[in-house]
Short mmCIF file of C-alpha atoms in Angstrom, two decimals:
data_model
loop_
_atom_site.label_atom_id
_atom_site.label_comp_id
_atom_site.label_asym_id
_atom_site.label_seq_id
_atom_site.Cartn_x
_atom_site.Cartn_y
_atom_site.Cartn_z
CA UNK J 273 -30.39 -23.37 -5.71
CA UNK J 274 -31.86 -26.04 -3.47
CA UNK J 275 -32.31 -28.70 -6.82
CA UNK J 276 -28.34 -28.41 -7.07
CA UNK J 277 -27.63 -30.52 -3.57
CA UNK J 278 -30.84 -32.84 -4.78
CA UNK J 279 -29.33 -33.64 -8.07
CA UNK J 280 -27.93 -37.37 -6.84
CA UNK J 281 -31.50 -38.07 -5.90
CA UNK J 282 -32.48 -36.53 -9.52
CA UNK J 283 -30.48 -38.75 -11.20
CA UNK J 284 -32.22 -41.43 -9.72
CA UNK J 285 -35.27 -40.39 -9.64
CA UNK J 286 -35.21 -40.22 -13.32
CA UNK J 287 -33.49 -43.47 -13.48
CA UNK J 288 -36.51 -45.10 -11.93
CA UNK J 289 -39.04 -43.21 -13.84
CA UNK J 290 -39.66 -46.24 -16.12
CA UNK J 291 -40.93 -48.27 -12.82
CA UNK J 292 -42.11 -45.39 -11.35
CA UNK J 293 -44.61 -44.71 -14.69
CA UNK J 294 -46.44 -47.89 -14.65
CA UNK J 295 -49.12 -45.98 -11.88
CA UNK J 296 -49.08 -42.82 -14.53
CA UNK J 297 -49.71 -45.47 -17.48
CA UNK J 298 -52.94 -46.79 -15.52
CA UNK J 299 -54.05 -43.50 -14.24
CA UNK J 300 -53.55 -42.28 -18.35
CA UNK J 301 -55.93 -44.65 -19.13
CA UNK J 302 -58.79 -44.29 -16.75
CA UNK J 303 -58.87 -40.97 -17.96
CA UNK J 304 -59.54 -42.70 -21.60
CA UNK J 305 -56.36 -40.72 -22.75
CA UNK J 306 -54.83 -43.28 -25.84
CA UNK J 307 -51.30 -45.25 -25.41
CA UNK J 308 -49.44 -45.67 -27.98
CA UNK J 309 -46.38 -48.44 -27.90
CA UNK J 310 -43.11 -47.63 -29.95
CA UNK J 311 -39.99 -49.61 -30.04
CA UNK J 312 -37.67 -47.09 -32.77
CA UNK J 313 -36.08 -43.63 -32.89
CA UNK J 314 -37.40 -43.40 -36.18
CA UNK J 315 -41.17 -43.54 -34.94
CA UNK J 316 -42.55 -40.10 -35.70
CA UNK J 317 -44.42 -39.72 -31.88
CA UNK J 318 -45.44 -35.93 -33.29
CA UNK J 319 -48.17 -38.15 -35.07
CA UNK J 320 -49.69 -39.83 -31.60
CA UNK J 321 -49.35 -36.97 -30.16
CA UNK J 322 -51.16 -35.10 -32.30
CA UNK J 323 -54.32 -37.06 -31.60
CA UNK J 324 -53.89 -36.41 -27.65
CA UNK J 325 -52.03 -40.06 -27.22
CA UNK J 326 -49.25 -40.71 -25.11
CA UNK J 327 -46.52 -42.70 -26.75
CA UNK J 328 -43.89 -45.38 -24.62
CA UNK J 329 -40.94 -47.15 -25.64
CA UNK J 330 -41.45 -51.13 -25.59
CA UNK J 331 -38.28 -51.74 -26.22
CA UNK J 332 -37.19 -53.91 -23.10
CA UNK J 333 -33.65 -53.74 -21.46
CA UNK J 334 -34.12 -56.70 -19.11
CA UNK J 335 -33.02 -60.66 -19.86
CA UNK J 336 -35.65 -62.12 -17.46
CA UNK J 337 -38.09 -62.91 -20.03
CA UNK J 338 -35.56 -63.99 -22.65
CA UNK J 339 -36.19 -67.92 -22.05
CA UNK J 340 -39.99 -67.24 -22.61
CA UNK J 341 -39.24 -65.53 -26.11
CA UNK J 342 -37.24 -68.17 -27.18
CA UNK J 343 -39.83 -70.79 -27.28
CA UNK J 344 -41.15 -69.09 -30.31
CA UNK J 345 -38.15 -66.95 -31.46
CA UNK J 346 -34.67 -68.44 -31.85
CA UNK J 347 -32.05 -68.33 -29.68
CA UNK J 348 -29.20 -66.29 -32.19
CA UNK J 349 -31.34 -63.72 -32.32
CA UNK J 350 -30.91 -59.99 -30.69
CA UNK J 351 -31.50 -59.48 -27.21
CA UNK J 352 -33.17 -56.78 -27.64
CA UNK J 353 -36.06 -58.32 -29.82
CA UNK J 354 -36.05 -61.40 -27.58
CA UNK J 355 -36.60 -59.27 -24.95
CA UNK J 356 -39.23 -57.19 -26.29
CA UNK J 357 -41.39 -59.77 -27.24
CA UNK J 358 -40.70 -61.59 -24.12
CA UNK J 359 -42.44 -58.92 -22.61
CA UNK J 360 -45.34 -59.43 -24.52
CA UNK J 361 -45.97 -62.62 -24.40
CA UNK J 362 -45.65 -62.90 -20.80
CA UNK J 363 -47.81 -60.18 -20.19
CA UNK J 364 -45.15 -58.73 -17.84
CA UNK J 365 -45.02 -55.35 -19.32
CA UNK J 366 -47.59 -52.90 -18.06
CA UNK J 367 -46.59 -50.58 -21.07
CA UNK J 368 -47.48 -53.42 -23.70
CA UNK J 369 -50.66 -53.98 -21.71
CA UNK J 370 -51.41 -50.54 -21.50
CA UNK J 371 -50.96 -50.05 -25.16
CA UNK J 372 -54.04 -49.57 -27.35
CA UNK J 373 -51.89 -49.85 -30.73
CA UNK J 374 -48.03 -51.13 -31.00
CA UNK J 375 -46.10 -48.97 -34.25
CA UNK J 376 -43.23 -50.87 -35.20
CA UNK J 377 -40.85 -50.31 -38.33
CA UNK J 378 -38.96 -52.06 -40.62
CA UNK J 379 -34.98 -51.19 -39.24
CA UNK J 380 -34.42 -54.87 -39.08
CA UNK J 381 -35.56 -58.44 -40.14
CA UNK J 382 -35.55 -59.88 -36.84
CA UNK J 383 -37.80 -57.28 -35.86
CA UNK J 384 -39.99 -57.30 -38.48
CA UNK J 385 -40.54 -61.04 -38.46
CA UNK J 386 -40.73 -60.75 -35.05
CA UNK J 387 -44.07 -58.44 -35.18
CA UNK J 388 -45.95 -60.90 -37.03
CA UNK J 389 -46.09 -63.03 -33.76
CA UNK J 390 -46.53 -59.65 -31.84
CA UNK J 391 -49.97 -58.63 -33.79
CA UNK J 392 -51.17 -61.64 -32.41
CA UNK J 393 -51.05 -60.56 -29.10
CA UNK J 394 -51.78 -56.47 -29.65
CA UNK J 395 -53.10 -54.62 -32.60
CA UNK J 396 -49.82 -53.66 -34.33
CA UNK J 397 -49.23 -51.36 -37.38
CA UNK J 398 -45.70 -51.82 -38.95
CA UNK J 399 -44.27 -49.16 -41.28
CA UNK J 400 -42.36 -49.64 -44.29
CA UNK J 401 -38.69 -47.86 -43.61
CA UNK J 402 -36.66 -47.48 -46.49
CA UNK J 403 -33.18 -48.80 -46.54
CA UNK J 404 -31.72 -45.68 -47.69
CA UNK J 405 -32.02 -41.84 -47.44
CA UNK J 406 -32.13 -40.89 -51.33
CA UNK J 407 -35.42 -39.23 -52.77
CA UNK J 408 -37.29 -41.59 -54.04
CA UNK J 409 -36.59 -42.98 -49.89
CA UNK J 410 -38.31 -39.89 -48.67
CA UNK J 411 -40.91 -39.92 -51.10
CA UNK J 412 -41.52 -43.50 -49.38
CA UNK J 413 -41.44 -42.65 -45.83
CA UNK J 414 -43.78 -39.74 -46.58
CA UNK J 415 -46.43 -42.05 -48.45
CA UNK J 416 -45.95 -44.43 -45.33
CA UNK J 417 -46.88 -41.04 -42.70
CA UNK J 418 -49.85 -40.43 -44.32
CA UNK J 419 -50.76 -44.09 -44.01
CA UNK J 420 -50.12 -43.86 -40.29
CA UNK J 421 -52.04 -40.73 -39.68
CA UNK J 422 -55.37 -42.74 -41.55
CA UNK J 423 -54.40 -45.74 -39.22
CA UNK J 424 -54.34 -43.09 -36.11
CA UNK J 425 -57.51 -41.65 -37.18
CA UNK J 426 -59.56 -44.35 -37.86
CA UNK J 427 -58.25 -46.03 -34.61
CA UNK J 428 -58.73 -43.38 -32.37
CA UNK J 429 -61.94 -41.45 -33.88
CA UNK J 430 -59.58 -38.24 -34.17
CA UNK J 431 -58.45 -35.92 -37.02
CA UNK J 432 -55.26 -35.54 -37.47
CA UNK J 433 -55.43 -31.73 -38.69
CA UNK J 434 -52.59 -29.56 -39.71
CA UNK J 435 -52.65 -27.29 -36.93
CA UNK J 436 -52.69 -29.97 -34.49
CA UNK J 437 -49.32 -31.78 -36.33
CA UNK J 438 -47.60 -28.41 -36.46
CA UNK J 439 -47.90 -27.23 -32.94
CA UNK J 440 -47.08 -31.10 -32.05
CA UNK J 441 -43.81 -30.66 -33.52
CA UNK J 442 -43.30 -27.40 -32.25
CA UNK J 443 -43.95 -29.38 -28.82
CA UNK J 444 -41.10 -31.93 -29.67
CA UNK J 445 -38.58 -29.23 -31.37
CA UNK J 446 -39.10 -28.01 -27.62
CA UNK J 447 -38.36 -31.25 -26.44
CA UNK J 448 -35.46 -31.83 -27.98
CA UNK J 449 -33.95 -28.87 -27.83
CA UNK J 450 -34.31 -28.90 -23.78
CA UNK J 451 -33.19 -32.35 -23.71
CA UNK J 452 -29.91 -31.39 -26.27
CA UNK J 453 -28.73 -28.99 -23.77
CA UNK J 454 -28.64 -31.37 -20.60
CA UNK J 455 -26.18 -33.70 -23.01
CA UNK J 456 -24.33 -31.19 -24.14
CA UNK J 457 -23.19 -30.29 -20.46
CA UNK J 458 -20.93 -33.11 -20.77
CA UNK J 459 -18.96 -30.97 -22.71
CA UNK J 460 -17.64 -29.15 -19.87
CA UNK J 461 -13.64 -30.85 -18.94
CA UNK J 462 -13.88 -32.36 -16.79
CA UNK J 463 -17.17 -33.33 -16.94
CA UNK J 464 -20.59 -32.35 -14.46
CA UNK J 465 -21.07 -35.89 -13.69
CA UNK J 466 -21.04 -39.10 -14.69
CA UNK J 467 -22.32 -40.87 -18.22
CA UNK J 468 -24.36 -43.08 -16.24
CA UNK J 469 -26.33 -40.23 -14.48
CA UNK J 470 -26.38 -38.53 -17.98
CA UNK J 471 -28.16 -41.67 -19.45
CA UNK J 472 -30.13 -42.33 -16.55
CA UNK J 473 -31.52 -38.61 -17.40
CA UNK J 474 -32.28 -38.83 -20.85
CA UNK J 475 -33.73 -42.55 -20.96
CA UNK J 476 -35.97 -41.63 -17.91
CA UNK J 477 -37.60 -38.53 -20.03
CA UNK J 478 -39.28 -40.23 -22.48
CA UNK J 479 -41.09 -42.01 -19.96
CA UNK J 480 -41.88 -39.05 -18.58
CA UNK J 481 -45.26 -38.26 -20.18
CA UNK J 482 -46.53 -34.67 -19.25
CA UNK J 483 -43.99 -33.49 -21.66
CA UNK J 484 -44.66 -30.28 -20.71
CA UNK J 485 -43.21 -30.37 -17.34
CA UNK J 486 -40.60 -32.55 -18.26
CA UNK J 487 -39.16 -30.07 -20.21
CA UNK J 488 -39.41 -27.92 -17.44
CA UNK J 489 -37.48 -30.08 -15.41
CA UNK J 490 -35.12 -30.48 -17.98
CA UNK J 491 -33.96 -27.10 -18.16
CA UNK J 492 -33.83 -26.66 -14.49
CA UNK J 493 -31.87 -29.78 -13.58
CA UNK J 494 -29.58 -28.60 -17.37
CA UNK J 495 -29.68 -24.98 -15.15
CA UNK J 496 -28.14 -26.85 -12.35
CA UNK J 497 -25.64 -28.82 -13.91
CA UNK J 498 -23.64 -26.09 -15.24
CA UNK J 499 -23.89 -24.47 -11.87
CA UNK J 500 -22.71 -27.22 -9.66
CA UNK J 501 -19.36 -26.78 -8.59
CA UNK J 502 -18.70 -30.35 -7.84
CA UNK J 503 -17.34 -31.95 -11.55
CA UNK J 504 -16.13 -35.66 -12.05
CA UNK J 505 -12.33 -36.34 -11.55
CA UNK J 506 -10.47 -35.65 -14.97
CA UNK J 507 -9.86 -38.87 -16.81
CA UNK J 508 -10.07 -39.89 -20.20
CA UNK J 509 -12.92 -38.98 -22.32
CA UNK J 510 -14.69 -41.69 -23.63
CA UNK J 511 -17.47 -41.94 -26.30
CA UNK J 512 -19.63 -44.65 -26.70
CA UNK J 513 -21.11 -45.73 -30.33
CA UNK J 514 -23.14 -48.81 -31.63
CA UNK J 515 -26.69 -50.58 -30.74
CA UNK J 516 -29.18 -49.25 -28.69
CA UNK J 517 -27.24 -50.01 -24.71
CA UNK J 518 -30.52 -49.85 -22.65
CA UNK J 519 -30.35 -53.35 -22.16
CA UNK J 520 -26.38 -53.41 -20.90
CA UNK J 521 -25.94 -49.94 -19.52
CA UNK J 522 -25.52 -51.22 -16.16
CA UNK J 523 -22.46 -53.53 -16.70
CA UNK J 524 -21.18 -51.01 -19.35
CA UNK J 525 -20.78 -47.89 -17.46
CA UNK J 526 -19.84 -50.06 -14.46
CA UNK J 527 -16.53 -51.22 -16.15
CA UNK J 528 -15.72 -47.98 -18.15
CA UNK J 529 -16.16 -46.29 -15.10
CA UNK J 530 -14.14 -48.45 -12.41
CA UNK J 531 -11.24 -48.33 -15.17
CA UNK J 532 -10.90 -45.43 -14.52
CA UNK J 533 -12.41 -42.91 -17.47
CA UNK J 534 -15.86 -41.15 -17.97
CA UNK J 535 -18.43 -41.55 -20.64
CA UNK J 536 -18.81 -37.80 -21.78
CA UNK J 537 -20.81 -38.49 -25.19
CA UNK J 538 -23.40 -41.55 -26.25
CA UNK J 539 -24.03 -41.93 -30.06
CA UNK J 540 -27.06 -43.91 -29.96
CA UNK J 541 -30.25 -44.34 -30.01
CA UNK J 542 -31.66 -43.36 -26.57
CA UNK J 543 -28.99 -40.32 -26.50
CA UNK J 544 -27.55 -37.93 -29.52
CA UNK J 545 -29.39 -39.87 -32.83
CA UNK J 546 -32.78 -39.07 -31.19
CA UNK J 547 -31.79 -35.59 -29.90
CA UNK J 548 -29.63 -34.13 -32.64
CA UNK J 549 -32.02 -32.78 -35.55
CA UNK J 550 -34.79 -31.27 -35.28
CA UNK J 551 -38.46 -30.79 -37.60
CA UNK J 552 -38.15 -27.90 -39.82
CA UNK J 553 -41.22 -25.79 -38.04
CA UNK J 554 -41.86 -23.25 -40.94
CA UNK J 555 -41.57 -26.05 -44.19
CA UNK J 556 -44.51 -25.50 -46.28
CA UNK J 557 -45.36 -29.36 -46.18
CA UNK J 558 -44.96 -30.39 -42.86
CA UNK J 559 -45.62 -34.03 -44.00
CA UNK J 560 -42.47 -33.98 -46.06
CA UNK J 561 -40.54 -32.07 -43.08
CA UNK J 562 -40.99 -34.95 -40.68
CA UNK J 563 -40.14 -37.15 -42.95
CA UNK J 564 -36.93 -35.77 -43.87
CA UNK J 565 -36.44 -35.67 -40.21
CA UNK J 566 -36.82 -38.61 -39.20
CA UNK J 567 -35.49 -40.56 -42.18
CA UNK J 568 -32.14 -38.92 -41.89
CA UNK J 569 -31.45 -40.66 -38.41
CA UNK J 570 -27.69 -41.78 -38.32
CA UNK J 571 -28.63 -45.69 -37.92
CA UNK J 572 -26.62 -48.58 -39.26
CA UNK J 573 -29.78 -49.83 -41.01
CA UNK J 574 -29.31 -47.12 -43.75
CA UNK J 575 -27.10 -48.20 -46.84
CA UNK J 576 -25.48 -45.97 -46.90
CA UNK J 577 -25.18 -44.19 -43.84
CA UNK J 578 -23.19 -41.21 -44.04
CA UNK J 579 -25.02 -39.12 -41.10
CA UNK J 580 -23.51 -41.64 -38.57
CA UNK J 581 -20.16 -40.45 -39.54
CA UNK J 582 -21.32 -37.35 -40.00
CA UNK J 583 -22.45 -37.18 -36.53
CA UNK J 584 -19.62 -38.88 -35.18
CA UNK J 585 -16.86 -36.56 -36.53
CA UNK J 586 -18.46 -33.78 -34.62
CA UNK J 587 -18.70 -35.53 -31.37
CA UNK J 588 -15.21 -36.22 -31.06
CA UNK J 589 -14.32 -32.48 -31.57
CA UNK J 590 -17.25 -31.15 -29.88
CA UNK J 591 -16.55 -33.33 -27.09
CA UNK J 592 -12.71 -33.85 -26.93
CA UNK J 593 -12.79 -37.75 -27.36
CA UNK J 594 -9.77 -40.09 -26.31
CA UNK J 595 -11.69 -43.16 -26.89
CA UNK J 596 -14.65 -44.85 -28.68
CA UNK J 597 -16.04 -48.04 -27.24
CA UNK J 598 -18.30 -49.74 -29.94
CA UNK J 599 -20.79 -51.56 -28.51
CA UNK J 600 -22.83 -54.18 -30.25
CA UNK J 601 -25.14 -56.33 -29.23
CA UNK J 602 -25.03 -60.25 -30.51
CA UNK J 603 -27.02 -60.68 -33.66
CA UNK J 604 -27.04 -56.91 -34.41
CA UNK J 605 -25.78 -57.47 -38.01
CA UNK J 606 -25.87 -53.74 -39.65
CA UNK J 607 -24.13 -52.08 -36.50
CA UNK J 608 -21.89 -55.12 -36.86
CA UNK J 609 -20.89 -54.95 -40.26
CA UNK J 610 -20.54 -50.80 -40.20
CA UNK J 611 -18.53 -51.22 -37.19
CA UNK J 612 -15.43 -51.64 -39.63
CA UNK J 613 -16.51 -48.50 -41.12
CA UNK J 614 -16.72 -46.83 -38.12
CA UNK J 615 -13.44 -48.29 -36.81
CA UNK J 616 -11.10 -47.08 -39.63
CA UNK J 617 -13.19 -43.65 -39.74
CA UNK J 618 -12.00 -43.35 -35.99
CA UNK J 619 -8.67 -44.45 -36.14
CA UNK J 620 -7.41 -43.26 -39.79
CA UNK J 621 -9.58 -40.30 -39.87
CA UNK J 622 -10.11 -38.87 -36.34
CA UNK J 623 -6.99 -40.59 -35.29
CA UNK J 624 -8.10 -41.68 -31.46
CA UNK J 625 -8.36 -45.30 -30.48
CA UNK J 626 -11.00 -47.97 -30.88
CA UNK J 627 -12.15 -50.64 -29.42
CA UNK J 628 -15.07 -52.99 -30.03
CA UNK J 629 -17.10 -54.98 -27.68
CA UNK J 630 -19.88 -57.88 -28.82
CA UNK J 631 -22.54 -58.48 -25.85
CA UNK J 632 -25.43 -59.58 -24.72
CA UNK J 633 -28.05 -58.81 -21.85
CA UNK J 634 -26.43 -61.37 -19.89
CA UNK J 635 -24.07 -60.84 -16.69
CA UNK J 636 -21.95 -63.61 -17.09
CA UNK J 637 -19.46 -61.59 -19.78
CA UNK J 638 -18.84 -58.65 -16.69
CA UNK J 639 -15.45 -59.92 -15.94
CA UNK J 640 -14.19 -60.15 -19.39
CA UNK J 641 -15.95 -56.59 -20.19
CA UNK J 642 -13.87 -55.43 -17.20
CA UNK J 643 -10.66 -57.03 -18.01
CA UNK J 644 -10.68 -55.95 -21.64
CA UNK J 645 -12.36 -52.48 -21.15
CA UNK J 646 -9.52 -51.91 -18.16
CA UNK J 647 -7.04 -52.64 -21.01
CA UNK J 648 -8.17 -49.95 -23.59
CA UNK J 649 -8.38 -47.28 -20.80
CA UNK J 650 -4.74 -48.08 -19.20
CA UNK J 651 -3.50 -47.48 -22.90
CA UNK J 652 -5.40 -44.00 -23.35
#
């Protein structure tokens, strides 16, 4: 198959596609189509998308407009949110600008103090997550759906019917399922190539907005994958756990890579806790099916949060693990405080080493990352 010798270029291709989208996002909306700006995995987009909107992550992964954010937000806070709203107020992000509404979600204070600032800039509707996943938390997160769908409606001048919701999540079960099987490749021992072109895959799809063909491409470049004959040496499996990495994937797979192992399995947000579950399609109350959905994400922000360890304890046997590499970013106090959790669950438990790794956007930690990362690796 001629995509198999242009899967380098596919890698990067779709590792570009957030660049490569801001023409799309313009073109979108000279055609009047509706933006919609997310920042959270738990963000039911089956809901935008219903209504004929596009949805794009805000959520930004660069440190260049850090030192604008922190003129209004302090400095101790995550780079992630410093980054985001850097963004914003800089007016550097053509997906912010493009926006016509901003959803954001309670998953942490910082963020949810740090929308009040944001709706000053961009209409911005926050919804109310609960901090756990017991009934009377679904019953919550269903009350705060229909709430989004009237603030979608009355936005937009668009009904949010039935039909349309169910065949959107029928569109996104499709999704997911398409975008499951390209990560589950990495299965394969040794693997069919490396965890940075694996990322660089599944972060560039969801800015990948004919969905349609996307999940076209999906398949076909999955369809290639498992018949390339070229695989990655065989070194020691590593999986990699914690906060969202967007923001220090570069520097990440960089070191875990020159040490000499390959990142076969991610268990965050932009990889399996998006991917993993899907919308029950045939639930009487579809309402109450996305909800349940949705609200049983494995994130640390959940108290507790058994699905993380849940979903951990299969990766490691799914995916033969030798290693886990927490990775959480400065400020990120849930992941940090579960990562003691998650450390004696993979040592006592799944008995594999651990390490744990506390960073930043920043470069200036690379050498240290290196140095410590090289370390872990030599012992496996």
């Amino acid at each position: 198959m001629k995509l198999i010798e242009e899967l380098p270029k596919v890698f990067d291709d779709f590792g570009e596609q957030r660049k490569n989208s801001f023409i799309t996002a313009m073109e979108l909306k000279k055609k009047g189509i509706p933006m919609v700006g997310v920042f959270c995995t738990y963000l039911p987009q089956e809901f935008a998308e219903a209504i004929g909107a596009v949805t794009v992550s805000l959520c930004s992964v660069s440190e260049e407009t850090i030192p604008d954010a922190e003129e209004v937000l302090p400095r101790n806070l995550c780079p992630l949110i410093k980054a985001s709203y850097g963004f914003a107020k800089t007016d550097k992000c053509p997906y912010f600008y493009f926006s016509d509404l901003v959803i954001g979600e309670t998953t942490c204070d910082g963020k949810k103090k740090m929308y009040e600032y944001l709706s000053e800039i961009k209409p911005v509707h926050v919804m109310e997550l609960p901090n756990s996943q017991s009934e009377n938390g679904l019953e919550l997160w269903k009350r705060e759906l229909y709430k989004l769908k009237q603030v979608l409606e009355e936005r937009f001048g668009v009904e949010i019917t039935e039909e349309k919701l169910r065949e959107a999540v029928r569109r996104k079960n499709r999704e997911r399922r398409a975008l499951k099987a390209f990560y589950e490749t990495m299965k394969l021992d040794p693997p069919p190539m490396s965890g940075k072109e694996a990322f660089n895959i599944l972060n560039g799809a969801s800015f990948r907005f004919d969905k349609e063909a996307m999940i076209e491409e999906i398949e076909a470049i999955t369809e290639s994958v498992l018949s390339r004959e070229e695989r990655m040496p065989k070194r020691p499996r590593i999986l990699i756990t914690g906060s969202p990495i967007g923001g220090v994937a570069e520097k990440l797979f960089l070191c875990i890579e020159e040490a000499g192992a390959n990142v076969v399995a991610m268990e965050c947000c932009s990889a399996a806790k998006s991917i993993d579950r899907l919308v029950d399609e045939e639930a009487g109350d579809i309402y109450e099916a996305i909800a349940d959905r949705y609200l049983q994400t494995a994130c640390s922000c959940m108290s507790p949060n058994p699905n993380r360890f849940e979903l951990l304890n299969r990766i490691v046997d799914e995916y033969n693990i030798d290693g886990v590499i927490e990775v959480v970013l400065q400020a990120c106090h849930t992941y940090n405080v579960e990562a003691y959790g998650v450390k004696r669950f993979v040592t006592a438990e799944k008995n594999i080493p651990y390490t744990y790794i506390e960073t930043d956007y920043s470069t200036a930690d690379t050498e240290q990352l290196k140095t410590r990362i090289s370390a872990f690796i030599e012992m496996l």
